[in-house]
CSV table of C-alpha atoms in Angstrom, one decimal:
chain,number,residue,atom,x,y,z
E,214,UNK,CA,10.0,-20.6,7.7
E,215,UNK,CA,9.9,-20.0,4.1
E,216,UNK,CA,9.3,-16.4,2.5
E,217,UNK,CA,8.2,-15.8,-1.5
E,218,UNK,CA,8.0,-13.2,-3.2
E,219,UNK,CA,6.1,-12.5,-6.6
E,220,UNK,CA,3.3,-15.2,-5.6
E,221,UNK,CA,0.7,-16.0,-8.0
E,222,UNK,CA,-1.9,-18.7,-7.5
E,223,UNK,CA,-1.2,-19.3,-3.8
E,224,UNK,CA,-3.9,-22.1,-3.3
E,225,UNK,CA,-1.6,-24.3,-5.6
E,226,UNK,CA,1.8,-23.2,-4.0
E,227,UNK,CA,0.1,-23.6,-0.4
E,228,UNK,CA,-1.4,-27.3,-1.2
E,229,UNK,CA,1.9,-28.5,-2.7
E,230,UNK,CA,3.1,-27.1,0.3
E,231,UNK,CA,0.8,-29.0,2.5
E,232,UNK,CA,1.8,-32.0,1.3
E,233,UNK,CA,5.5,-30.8,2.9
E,234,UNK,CA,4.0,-30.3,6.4
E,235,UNK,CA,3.8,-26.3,5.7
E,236,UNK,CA,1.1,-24.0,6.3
E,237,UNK,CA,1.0,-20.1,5.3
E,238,UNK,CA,-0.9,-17.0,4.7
E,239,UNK,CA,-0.4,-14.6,1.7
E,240,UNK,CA,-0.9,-10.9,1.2
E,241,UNK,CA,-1.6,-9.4,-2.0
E,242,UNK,CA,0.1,-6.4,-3.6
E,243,UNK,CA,-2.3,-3.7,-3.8
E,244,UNK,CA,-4.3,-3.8,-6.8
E,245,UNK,CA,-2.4,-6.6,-8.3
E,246,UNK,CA,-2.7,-10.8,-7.8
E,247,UNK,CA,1.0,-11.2,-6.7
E,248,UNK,CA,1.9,-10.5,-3.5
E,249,UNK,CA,4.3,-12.2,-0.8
E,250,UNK,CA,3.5,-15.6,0.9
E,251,UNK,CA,5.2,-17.2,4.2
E,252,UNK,CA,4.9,-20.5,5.3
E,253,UNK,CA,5.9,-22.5,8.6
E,254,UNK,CA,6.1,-25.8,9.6
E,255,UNK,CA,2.7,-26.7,11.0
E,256,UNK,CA,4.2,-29.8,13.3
E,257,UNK,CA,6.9,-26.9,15.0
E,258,UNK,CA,5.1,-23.5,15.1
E,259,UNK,CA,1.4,-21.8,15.3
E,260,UNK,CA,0.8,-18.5,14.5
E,261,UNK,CA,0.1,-16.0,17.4
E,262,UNK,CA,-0.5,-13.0,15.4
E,263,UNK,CA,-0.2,-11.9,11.8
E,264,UNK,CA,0.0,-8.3,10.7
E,265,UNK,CA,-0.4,-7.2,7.1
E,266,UNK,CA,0.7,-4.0,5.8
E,267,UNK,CA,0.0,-2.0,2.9
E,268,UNK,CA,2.0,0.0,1.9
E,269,UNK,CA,-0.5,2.1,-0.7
E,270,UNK,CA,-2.1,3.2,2.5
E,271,UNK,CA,1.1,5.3,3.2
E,272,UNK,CA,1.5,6.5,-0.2
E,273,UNK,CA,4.5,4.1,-0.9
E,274,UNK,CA,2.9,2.3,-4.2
E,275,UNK,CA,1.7,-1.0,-3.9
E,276,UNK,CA,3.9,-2.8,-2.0
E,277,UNK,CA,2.7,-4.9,0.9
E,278,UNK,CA,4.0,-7.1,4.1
E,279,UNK,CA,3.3,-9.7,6.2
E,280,UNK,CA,4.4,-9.9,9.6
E,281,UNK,CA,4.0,-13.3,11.8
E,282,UNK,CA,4.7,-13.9,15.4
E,283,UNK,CA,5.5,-17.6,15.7
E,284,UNK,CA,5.6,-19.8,18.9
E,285,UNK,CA,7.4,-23.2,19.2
E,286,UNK,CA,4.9,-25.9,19.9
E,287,UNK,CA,7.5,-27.4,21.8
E,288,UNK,CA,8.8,-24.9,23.9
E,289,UNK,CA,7.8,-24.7,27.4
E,290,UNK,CA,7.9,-20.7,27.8
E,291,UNK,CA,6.7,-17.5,26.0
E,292,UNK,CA,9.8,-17.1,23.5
E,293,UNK,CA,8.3,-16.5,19.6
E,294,UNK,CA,9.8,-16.4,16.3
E,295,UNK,CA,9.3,-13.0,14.4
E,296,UNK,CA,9.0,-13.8,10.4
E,297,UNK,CA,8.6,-10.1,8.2
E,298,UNK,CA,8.4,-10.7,4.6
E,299,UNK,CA,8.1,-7.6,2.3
E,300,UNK,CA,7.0,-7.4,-1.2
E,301,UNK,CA,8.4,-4.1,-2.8
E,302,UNK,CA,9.7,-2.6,-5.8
């Protein structure tokens, strides 16, 4: 997986990253139109959940996460990769 921080204009990172064989999700900081991306092979891994977290709604400024589970495509049992990716000050 790949993790950024301090991500502006995610459509053109996540297309040039296409092109790679990644797909991702971003989260914005609170308020603000950087925020913290993570991208995963597509051909290895699929998401199983995603949880975002913002921070502002615990009165920690506007600092956000992203939290994927990840499975292996080509594993044949229930084992995950768990990807956290903060954006803070």
């Amino acid at each position: 997986s790949l993790s950024l921080k301090e991500v502006e204009g995610f459509e053109q990172v996540s297309k040039a990253l296409e092109e790679l064989g990644f797909v991702g999700e971003f989260v914005p900081r609170t308020g603000l139109p950087e925020g913290c991306a993570t991208f995963w092979r597509s051909d290895a891994f699929r998401a199983v959940r995603t949880e975002r977290v913002e921070f502002a709604d615990h009165d920690l400024k506007q600092n956000v996460a992203i939290v994927h589970r990840l499975r292996s495509k080509e594993a044949s049992d229930d084992r995950c990769l768990w990807v956290a990716n903060i954006h803070g000050e």
